[in-house]
């Protein structure tokens, strides 16, 4: 649980650990979802980051660096816009299926949100993780609607402790 002093300072919350920064991927090219027939293994068939989205992802990383924050792990959806956001911000990431998109004909899977909740419950104290995902997953887990490139800090109970914009 966050101390009162940390409640108004997202960086202090992250330093305390036992939490996650859940990010919605950075700004994409216009559109919703992905083009028909997209291939998850082929970035050119997906809706990808725009130039401003790439800049936003870099700013995310600068925000963390300027505050001396290093995530314990950076986990991401397999969609290229999420992988690119994570890699531009942090220089590395690890794919994790529970963060994958459930937009369109992909019905939200209760076990997917349950896996996210279980992982939250097991977050190490004194460390934090970054998860990069999609709006549908953010809403399912945190009940929030984020702009592209925004994040929320969640505690081990999926309670929103802070909302962070990197612009």
mmCIF file with all atom_site columns, C-alpha atoms in Angstrom:
data_model
loop_
_atom_site.group_PDB
_atom_site.id
_atom_site.type_symbol
_atom_site.label_atom_id
_atom_site.label_alt_id
_atom_site.label_comp_id
_atom_site.label_asym_id
_atom_site.label_entity_id
_atom_site.label_seq_id
_atom_site.pdbx_PDB_ins_code
_atom_site.Cartn_x
_atom_site.Cartn_y
_atom_site.Cartn_z
_atom_site.occupancy
_atom_site.B_iso_or_equiv
_atom_site.pdbx_formal_charge
_atom_site.auth_seq_id
_atom_site.auth_comp_id
_atom_site.auth_asym_id
_atom_site.auth_atom_id
_atom_site.pdbx_PDB_model_num
ATOM 1   C CA . UNK A 1 1   ? 0.000   0.000   0.000   1.00 0.00 ? 1   UNK A CA 1
ATOM 2   C CA . UNK A 1 2   ? 1.303   3.461   -0.868  1.00 0.00 ? 2   UNK A CA 1
ATOM 3   C CA . UNK A 1 3   ? 2.213   5.944   1.817   1.00 0.00 ? 3   UNK A CA 1
ATOM 4   C CA . UNK A 1 4   ? 0.442   9.322   1.799   1.00 0.00 ? 4   UNK A CA 1
ATOM 5   C CA . UNK A 1 5   ? 3.673   11.046  0.737   1.00 0.00 ? 5   UNK A CA 1
ATOM 6   C CA . UNK A 1 6   ? 3.928   8.856   -2.343  1.00 0.00 ? 6   UNK A CA 1
ATOM 7   C CA . UNK A 1 7   ? 0.269   9.108   -3.317  1.00 0.00 ? 7   UNK A CA 1
ATOM 8   C CA . UNK A 1 8   ? 0.797   12.400  -5.181  1.00 0.00 ? 8   UNK A CA 1
ATOM 9   C CA . UNK A 1 9   ? 4.120   11.369  -6.761  1.00 0.00 ? 9   UNK A CA 1
ATOM 10  C CA . UNK A 1 10  ? 3.988   8.593   -9.390  1.00 0.00 ? 10  UNK A CA 1
ATOM 11  C CA . UNK A 1 11  ? 7.768   8.137   -9.262  1.00 0.00 ? 11  UNK A CA 1
ATOM 12  C CA . UNK A 1 12  ? 7.649   7.624   -5.494  1.00 0.00 ? 12  UNK A CA 1
ATOM 13  C CA . UNK A 1 13  ? 4.911   5.018   -5.937  1.00 0.00 ? 13  UNK A CA 1
ATOM 14  C CA . UNK A 1 14  ? 7.064   3.125   -8.416  1.00 0.00 ? 14  UNK A CA 1
ATOM 15  C CA . UNK A 1 15  ? 10.117  3.335   -6.142  1.00 0.00 ? 15  UNK A CA 1
ATOM 16  C CA . UNK A 1 16  ? 8.102   1.724   -3.340  1.00 0.00 ? 16  UNK A CA 1
ATOM 17  C CA . UNK A 1 17  ? 7.440   -1.216  -5.653  1.00 0.00 ? 17  UNK A CA 1
ATOM 18  C CA . UNK A 1 18  ? 4.776   -3.851  -5.440  1.00 0.00 ? 18  UNK A CA 1
ATOM 19  C CA . UNK A 1 19  ? 3.040   -2.123  -8.346  1.00 0.00 ? 19  UNK A CA 1
ATOM 20  C CA . UNK A 1 20  ? 2.873   -1.984  -12.127 1.00 0.00 ? 20  UNK A CA 1
ATOM 21  C CA . UNK A 1 21  ? 2.839   0.850   -14.625 1.00 0.00 ? 21  UNK A CA 1
ATOM 22  C CA . UNK A 1 22  ? 0.222   -0.307  -17.130 1.00 0.00 ? 22  UNK A CA 1
ATOM 23  C CA . UNK A 1 23  ? 0.733   1.594   -20.378 1.00 0.00 ? 23  UNK A CA 1
ATOM 24  C CA . UNK A 1 24  ? -1.512  1.880   -23.367 1.00 0.00 ? 24  UNK A CA 1
ATOM 25  C CA . UNK A 1 25  ? 0.702   1.747   -26.450 1.00 0.00 ? 25  UNK A CA 1
ATOM 26  C CA . UNK A 1 26  ? 1.798   5.079   -27.905 1.00 0.00 ? 26  UNK A CA 1
ATOM 27  C CA . UNK A 1 27  ? -0.070  6.942   -30.674 1.00 0.00 ? 27  UNK A CA 1
ATOM 28  C CA . UNK A 1 28  ? -0.721  4.933   -33.831 1.00 0.00 ? 28  UNK A CA 1
ATOM 29  C CA . UNK A 1 29  ? -1.539  5.745   -37.394 1.00 0.00 ? 29  UNK A CA 1
ATOM 30  C CA . UNK A 1 30  ? -5.260  6.647   -37.719 1.00 0.00 ? 30  UNK A CA 1
ATOM 31  C CA . UNK A 1 31  ? -7.775  3.866   -37.395 1.00 0.00 ? 31  UNK A CA 1
ATOM 32  C CA . UNK A 1 32  ? -9.270  1.412   -34.981 1.00 0.00 ? 32  UNK A CA 1
ATOM 33  C CA . UNK A 1 33  ? -8.144  -2.143  -34.467 1.00 0.00 ? 33  UNK A CA 1
ATOM 34  C CA . UNK A 1 34  ? -6.119  -3.681  -37.265 1.00 0.00 ? 34  UNK A CA 1
ATOM 35  C CA . UNK A 1 35  ? -6.704  -4.037  -41.013 1.00 0.00 ? 35  UNK A CA 1
ATOM 36  C CA . UNK A 1 36  ? -8.667  -7.121  -42.115 1.00 0.00 ? 36  UNK A CA 1
ATOM 37  C CA . UNK A 1 37  ? -6.420  -10.146 -42.502 1.00 0.00 ? 37  UNK A CA 1
ATOM 38  C CA . UNK A 1 38  ? -3.548  -8.666  -40.495 1.00 0.00 ? 38  UNK A CA 1
ATOM 39  C CA . UNK A 1 39  ? -0.763  -11.043 -39.485 1.00 0.00 ? 39  UNK A CA 1
ATOM 40  C CA . UNK A 1 40  ? 0.542   -10.768 -35.945 1.00 0.00 ? 40  UNK A CA 1
ATOM 41  C CA . UNK A 1 41  ? 3.992   -11.873 -37.139 1.00 0.00 ? 41  UNK A CA 1
ATOM 42  C CA . UNK A 1 42  ? 4.163   -9.176  -39.850 1.00 0.00 ? 42  UNK A CA 1
ATOM 43  C CA . UNK A 1 43  ? 4.251   -5.607  -38.570 1.00 0.00 ? 43  UNK A CA 1
ATOM 44  C CA . UNK A 1 44  ? 3.527   -4.107  -41.988 1.00 0.00 ? 44  UNK A CA 1
ATOM 45  C CA . UNK A 1 45  ? 0.035   -5.681  -41.894 1.00 0.00 ? 45  UNK A CA 1
ATOM 46  C CA . UNK A 1 46  ? -0.873  -4.065  -38.549 1.00 0.00 ? 46  UNK A CA 1
ATOM 47  C CA . UNK A 1 47  ? -1.782  -0.564  -37.409 1.00 0.00 ? 47  UNK A CA 1
ATOM 48  C CA . UNK A 1 48  ? 1.566   0.726   -36.179 1.00 0.00 ? 48  UNK A CA 1
ATOM 49  C CA . UNK A 1 49  ? 2.993   3.670   -34.279 1.00 0.00 ? 49  UNK A CA 1
ATOM 50  C CA . UNK A 1 50  ? 2.880   7.041   -35.985 1.00 0.00 ? 50  UNK A CA 1
ATOM 51  C CA . UNK A 1 51  ? 5.900   9.352   -36.016 1.00 0.00 ? 51  UNK A CA 1
ATOM 52  C CA . UNK A 1 52  ? 4.442   11.201  -33.022 1.00 0.00 ? 52  UNK A CA 1
ATOM 53  C CA . UNK A 1 53  ? 3.789   7.858   -31.331 1.00 0.00 ? 53  UNK A CA 1
ATOM 54  C CA . UNK A 1 54  ? 7.442   6.889   -31.677 1.00 0.00 ? 54  UNK A CA 1
ATOM 55  C CA . UNK A 1 55  ? 8.391   10.237  -30.158 1.00 0.00 ? 55  UNK A CA 1
ATOM 56  C CA . UNK A 1 56  ? 5.881   9.671   -27.337 1.00 0.00 ? 56  UNK A CA 1
ATOM 57  C CA . UNK A 1 57  ? 7.415   6.252   -26.606 1.00 0.00 ? 57  UNK A CA 1
ATOM 58  C CA . UNK A 1 58  ? 10.868  7.819   -26.375 1.00 0.00 ? 58  UNK A CA 1
ATOM 59  C CA . UNK A 1 59  ? 9.454   10.461  -23.983 1.00 0.00 ? 59  UNK A CA 1
ATOM 60  C CA . UNK A 1 60  ? 8.067   7.661   -21.816 1.00 0.00 ? 60  UNK A CA 1
ATOM 61  C CA . UNK A 1 61  ? 11.537  6.225   -21.449 1.00 0.00 ? 61  UNK A CA 1
ATOM 62  C CA . UNK A 1 62  ? 12.980  9.676   -20.736 1.00 0.00 ? 62  UNK A CA 1
ATOM 63  C CA . UNK A 1 63  ? 10.393  10.188  -17.981 1.00 0.00 ? 63  UNK A CA 1
ATOM 64  C CA . UNK A 1 64  ? 11.573  7.008   -16.238 1.00 0.00 ? 64  UNK A CA 1
ATOM 65  C CA . UNK A 1 65  ? 15.273  7.760   -16.782 1.00 0.00 ? 65  UNK A CA 1
ATOM 66  C CA . UNK A 1 66  ? 14.984  11.348  -15.508 1.00 0.00 ? 66  UNK A CA 1
ATOM 67  C CA . UNK A 1 67  ? 13.553  9.961   -12.263 1.00 0.00 ? 67  UNK A CA 1
ATOM 68  C CA . UNK A 1 68  ? 16.133  7.189   -11.910 1.00 0.00 ? 68  UNK A CA 1
ATOM 69  C CA . UNK A 1 69  ? 13.483  4.488   -12.357 1.00 0.00 ? 69  UNK A CA 1
ATOM 70  C CA . UNK A 1 70  ? 14.386  1.095   -13.777 1.00 0.00 ? 70  UNK A CA 1
ATOM 71  C CA . UNK A 1 71  ? 11.569  -1.460  -14.121 1.00 0.00 ? 71  UNK A CA 1
ATOM 72  C CA . UNK A 1 72  ? 12.190  -4.967  -12.846 1.00 0.00 ? 72  UNK A CA 1
ATOM 73  C CA . UNK A 1 73  ? 10.519  -6.313  -16.012 1.00 0.00 ? 73  UNK A CA 1
ATOM 74  C CA . UNK A 1 74  ? 8.956   -4.839  -19.146 1.00 0.00 ? 74  UNK A CA 1
ATOM 75  C CA . UNK A 1 75  ? 6.190   -7.091  -20.464 1.00 0.00 ? 75  UNK A CA 1
ATOM 76  C CA . UNK A 1 76  ? 4.256   -6.401  -23.642 1.00 0.00 ? 76  UNK A CA 1
ATOM 77  C CA . UNK A 1 77  ? 1.512   -7.557  -25.946 1.00 0.00 ? 77  UNK A CA 1
ATOM 78  C CA . UNK A 1 78  ? 2.766   -9.245  -29.121 1.00 0.00 ? 78  UNK A CA 1
ATOM 79  C CA . UNK A 1 79  ? 1.238   -6.498  -31.329 1.00 0.00 ? 79  UNK A CA 1
ATOM 80  C CA . UNK A 1 80  ? 3.999   -4.462  -32.991 1.00 0.00 ? 80  UNK A CA 1
ATOM 81  C CA . UNK A 1 81  ? 2.653   -1.132  -31.673 1.00 0.00 ? 81  UNK A CA 1
ATOM 82  C CA . UNK A 1 82  ? 3.096   -2.412  -28.122 1.00 0.00 ? 82  UNK A CA 1
ATOM 83  C CA . UNK A 1 83  ? 6.489   -4.036  -28.724 1.00 0.00 ? 83  UNK A CA 1
ATOM 84  C CA . UNK A 1 84  ? 7.722   -0.864  -30.418 1.00 0.00 ? 84  UNK A CA 1
ATOM 85  C CA . UNK A 1 85  ? 6.419   1.306   -27.562 1.00 0.00 ? 85  UNK A CA 1
ATOM 86  C CA . UNK A 1 86  ? 8.228   -0.863  -24.999 1.00 0.00 ? 86  UNK A CA 1
ATOM 87  C CA . UNK A 1 87  ? 11.463  -1.104  -26.953 1.00 0.00 ? 87  UNK A CA 1
ATOM 88  C CA . UNK A 1 88  ? 11.635  2.607   -27.786 1.00 0.00 ? 88  UNK A CA 1
ATOM 89  C CA . UNK A 1 89  ? 10.965  3.503   -24.151 1.00 0.00 ? 89  UNK A CA 1
ATOM 90  C CA . UNK A 1 90  ? 13.015  0.865   -22.343 1.00 0.00 ? 90  UNK A CA 1
ATOM 91  C CA . UNK A 1 91  ? 15.298  -0.738  -24.930 1.00 0.00 ? 91  UNK A CA 1
ATOM 92  C CA . UNK A 1 92  ? 13.883  -4.190  -24.293 1.00 0.00 ? 92  UNK A CA 1
ATOM 93  C CA . UNK A 1 93  ? 10.698  -6.119  -23.606 1.00 0.00 ? 93  UNK A CA 1
ATOM 94  C CA . UNK A 1 94  ? 9.311   -9.594  -23.160 1.00 0.00 ? 94  UNK A CA 1
ATOM 95  C CA . UNK A 1 95  ? 6.144   -10.824 -24.881 1.00 0.00 ? 95  UNK A CA 1
ATOM 96  C CA . UNK A 1 96  ? 3.389   -11.919 -22.511 1.00 0.00 ? 96  UNK A CA 1
ATOM 97  C CA . UNK A 1 97  ? 0.146   -13.322 -23.928 1.00 0.00 ? 97  UNK A CA 1
ATOM 98  C CA . UNK A 1 98  ? -2.207  -11.991 -21.213 1.00 0.00 ? 98  UNK A CA 1
ATOM 99  C CA . UNK A 1 99  ? -1.442  -8.468  -22.512 1.00 0.00 ? 99  UNK A CA 1
ATOM 100 C CA . UNK A 1 100 ? -2.483  -9.307  -26.091 1.00 0.00 ? 100 UNK A CA 1
ATOM 101 C CA . UNK A 1 101 ? -5.360  -7.464  -27.714 1.00 0.00 ? 101 UNK A CA 1
ATOM 102 C CA . UNK A 1 102 ? -8.925  -8.648  -27.326 1.00 0.00 ? 102 UNK A CA 1
ATOM 103 C CA . UNK A 1 103 ? -10.382 -6.052  -29.725 1.00 0.00 ? 103 UNK A CA 1
ATOM 104 C CA . UNK A 1 104 ? -12.939 -6.814  -32.420 1.00 0.00 ? 104 UNK A CA 1
ATOM 105 C CA . UNK A 1 105 ? -13.788 -10.452 -32.859 1.00 0.00 ? 105 UNK A CA 1
ATOM 106 C CA . UNK A 1 106 ? -11.444 -11.449 -30.065 1.00 0.00 ? 106 UNK A CA 1
ATOM 107 C CA . UNK A 1 107 ? -13.764 -11.692 -27.062 1.00 0.00 ? 107 UNK A CA 1
ATOM 108 C CA . UNK A 1 108 ? -12.168 -10.684 -23.743 1.00 0.00 ? 108 UNK A CA 1
ATOM 109 C CA . UNK A 1 109 ? -11.077 -13.863 -22.109 1.00 0.00 ? 109 UNK A CA 1
ATOM 110 C CA . UNK A 1 110 ? -11.847 -14.072 -18.397 1.00 0.00 ? 110 UNK A CA 1
ATOM 111 C CA . UNK A 1 111 ? -8.700  -16.157 -17.918 1.00 0.00 ? 111 UNK A CA 1
ATOM 112 C CA . UNK A 1 112 ? -6.623  -13.400 -19.568 1.00 0.00 ? 112 UNK A CA 1
ATOM 113 C CA . UNK A 1 113 ? -7.749  -10.757 -17.066 1.00 0.00 ? 113 UNK A CA 1
ATOM 114 C CA . UNK A 1 114 ? -7.460  -13.341 -14.284 1.00 0.00 ? 114 UNK A CA 1
ATOM 115 C CA . UNK A 1 115 ? -3.835  -13.976 -15.297 1.00 0.00 ? 115 UNK A CA 1
ATOM 116 C CA . UNK A 1 116 ? -3.137  -10.238 -15.083 1.00 0.00 ? 116 UNK A CA 1
ATOM 117 C CA . UNK A 1 117 ? -4.747  -10.073 -11.632 1.00 0.00 ? 117 UNK A CA 1
ATOM 118 C CA . UNK A 1 118 ? -2.731  -13.081 -10.447 1.00 0.00 ? 118 UNK A CA 1
ATOM 119 C CA . UNK A 1 119 ? 0.485   -11.488 -11.690 1.00 0.00 ? 119 UNK A CA 1
ATOM 120 C CA . UNK A 1 120 ? -0.398  -8.249  -9.874  1.00 0.00 ? 120 UNK A CA 1
ATOM 121 C CA . UNK A 1 121 ? -0.887  -10.187 -6.666  1.00 0.00 ? 121 UNK A CA 1
ATOM 122 C CA . UNK A 1 122 ? 2.620   -11.654 -7.034  1.00 0.00 ? 122 UNK A CA 1
ATOM 123 C CA . UNK A 1 123 ? 4.456   -8.406  -7.799  1.00 0.00 ? 123 UNK A CA 1
ATOM 124 C CA . UNK A 1 124 ? 7.661   -8.224  -5.794  1.00 0.00 ? 124 UNK A CA 1
ATOM 125 C CA . UNK A 1 125 ? 7.762   -5.635  -3.039  1.00 0.00 ? 125 UNK A CA 1
ATOM 126 C CA . UNK A 1 126 ? 10.438  -3.026  -3.592  1.00 0.00 ? 126 UNK A CA 1
ATOM 127 C CA . UNK A 1 127 ? 10.277  -3.442  -7.404  1.00 0.00 ? 127 UNK A CA 1
ATOM 128 C CA . UNK A 1 128 ? 7.897   -2.441  -10.156 1.00 0.00 ? 128 UNK A CA 1
ATOM 129 C CA . UNK A 1 129 ? 7.082   -3.728  -13.605 1.00 0.00 ? 129 UNK A CA 1
ATOM 130 C CA . UNK A 1 130 ? 5.897   -2.042  -16.796 1.00 0.00 ? 130 UNK A CA 1
ATOM 131 C CA . UNK A 1 131 ? 3.169   -3.672  -18.864 1.00 0.00 ? 131 UNK A CA 1
ATOM 132 C CA . UNK A 1 132 ? 2.396   -2.375  -22.367 1.00 0.00 ? 132 UNK A CA 1
ATOM 133 C CA . UNK A 1 133 ? -1.011  -3.317  -23.713 1.00 0.00 ? 133 UNK A CA 1
ATOM 134 C CA . UNK A 1 134 ? -4.226  -2.158  -25.404 1.00 0.00 ? 134 UNK A CA 1
ATOM 135 C CA . UNK A 1 135 ? -7.233  -0.124  -24.307 1.00 0.00 ? 135 UNK A CA 1
ATOM 136 C CA . UNK A 1 136 ? -9.481  -3.181  -24.006 1.00 0.00 ? 136 UNK A CA 1
ATOM 137 C CA . UNK A 1 137 ? -7.099  -4.772  -21.509 1.00 0.00 ? 137 UNK A CA 1
ATOM 138 C CA . UNK A 1 138 ? -6.624  -1.537  -19.548 1.00 0.00 ? 138 UNK A CA 1
ATOM 139 C CA . UNK A 1 139 ? -10.388 -1.173  -19.196 1.00 0.00 ? 139 UNK A CA 1
ATOM 140 C CA . UNK A 1 140 ? -10.871 -4.829  -18.225 1.00 0.00 ? 140 UNK A CA 1
ATOM 141 C CA . UNK A 1 141 ? -8.185  -4.678  -15.538 1.00 0.00 ? 141 UNK A CA 1
ATOM 142 C CA . UNK A 1 142 ? -8.262  -1.092  -14.288 1.00 0.00 ? 142 UNK A CA 1
ATOM 143 C CA . UNK A 1 143 ? -11.653 0.250   -15.374 1.00 0.00 ? 143 UNK A CA 1
ATOM 144 C CA . UNK A 1 144 ? -9.942  3.240   -17.006 1.00 0.00 ? 144 UNK A CA 1
ATOM 145 C CA . UNK A 1 145 ? -10.017 4.684   -20.515 1.00 0.00 ? 145 UNK A CA 1
ATOM 146 C CA . UNK A 1 146 ? -6.535  5.940   -21.360 1.00 0.00 ? 146 UNK A CA 1
ATOM 147 C CA . UNK A 1 147 ? -5.352  7.994   -24.284 1.00 0.00 ? 147 UNK A CA 1
ATOM 148 C CA . UNK A 1 148 ? -2.697  6.321   -26.390 1.00 0.00 ? 148 UNK A CA 1
ATOM 149 C CA . UNK A 1 149 ? 0.614   6.763   -24.613 1.00 0.00 ? 149 UNK A CA 1
ATOM 150 C CA . UNK A 1 150 ? -0.856  7.193   -21.126 1.00 0.00 ? 150 UNK A CA 1
ATOM 151 C CA . UNK A 1 151 ? -0.372  4.924   -18.151 1.00 0.00 ? 151 UNK A CA 1
ATOM 152 C CA . UNK A 1 152 ? -1.813  4.026   -14.787 1.00 0.00 ? 152 UNK A CA 1
ATOM 153 C CA . UNK A 1 153 ? -0.017  2.714   -11.757 1.00 0.00 ? 153 UNK A CA 1
ATOM 154 C CA . UNK A 1 154 ? -1.829  -0.245  -10.235 1.00 0.00 ? 154 UNK A CA 1
ATOM 155 C CA . UNK A 1 155 ? -1.244  -1.810  -6.849  1.00 0.00 ? 155 UNK A CA 1
ATOM 156 C CA . UNK A 1 156 ? -1.410  -5.537  -6.175  1.00 0.00 ? 156 UNK A CA 1
ATOM 157 C CA . UNK A 1 157 ? -5.223  -5.321  -5.901  1.00 0.00 ? 157 UNK A CA 1
ATOM 158 C CA . UNK A 1 158 ? -5.569  -3.579  -9.311  1.00 0.00 ? 158 UNK A CA 1
ATOM 159 C CA . UNK A 1 159 ? -6.419  -0.311  -7.546  1.00 0.00 ? 159 UNK A CA 1
ATOM 160 C CA . UNK A 1 160 ? -5.420  2.736   -9.599  1.00 0.00 ? 160 UNK A CA 1
ATOM 161 C CA . UNK A 1 161 ? -2.872  4.714   -7.583  1.00 0.00 ? 161 UNK A CA 1
ATOM 162 C CA . UNK A 1 162 ? -1.974  7.321   -10.219 1.00 0.00 ? 162 UNK A CA 1
ATOM 163 C CA . UNK A 1 163 ? -2.487  8.239   -13.847 1.00 0.00 ? 163 UNK A CA 1
ATOM 164 C CA . UNK A 1 164 ? 0.505   9.424   -15.860 1.00 0.00 ? 164 UNK A CA 1
ATOM 165 C CA . UNK A 1 165 ? 0.722   11.325  -19.142 1.00 0.00 ? 165 UNK A CA 1
ATOM 166 C CA . UNK A 1 166 ? 4.091   11.571  -20.862 1.00 0.00 ? 166 UNK A CA 1
ATOM 167 C CA . UNK A 1 167 ? 3.405   14.552  -23.133 1.00 0.00 ? 167 UNK A CA 1
#
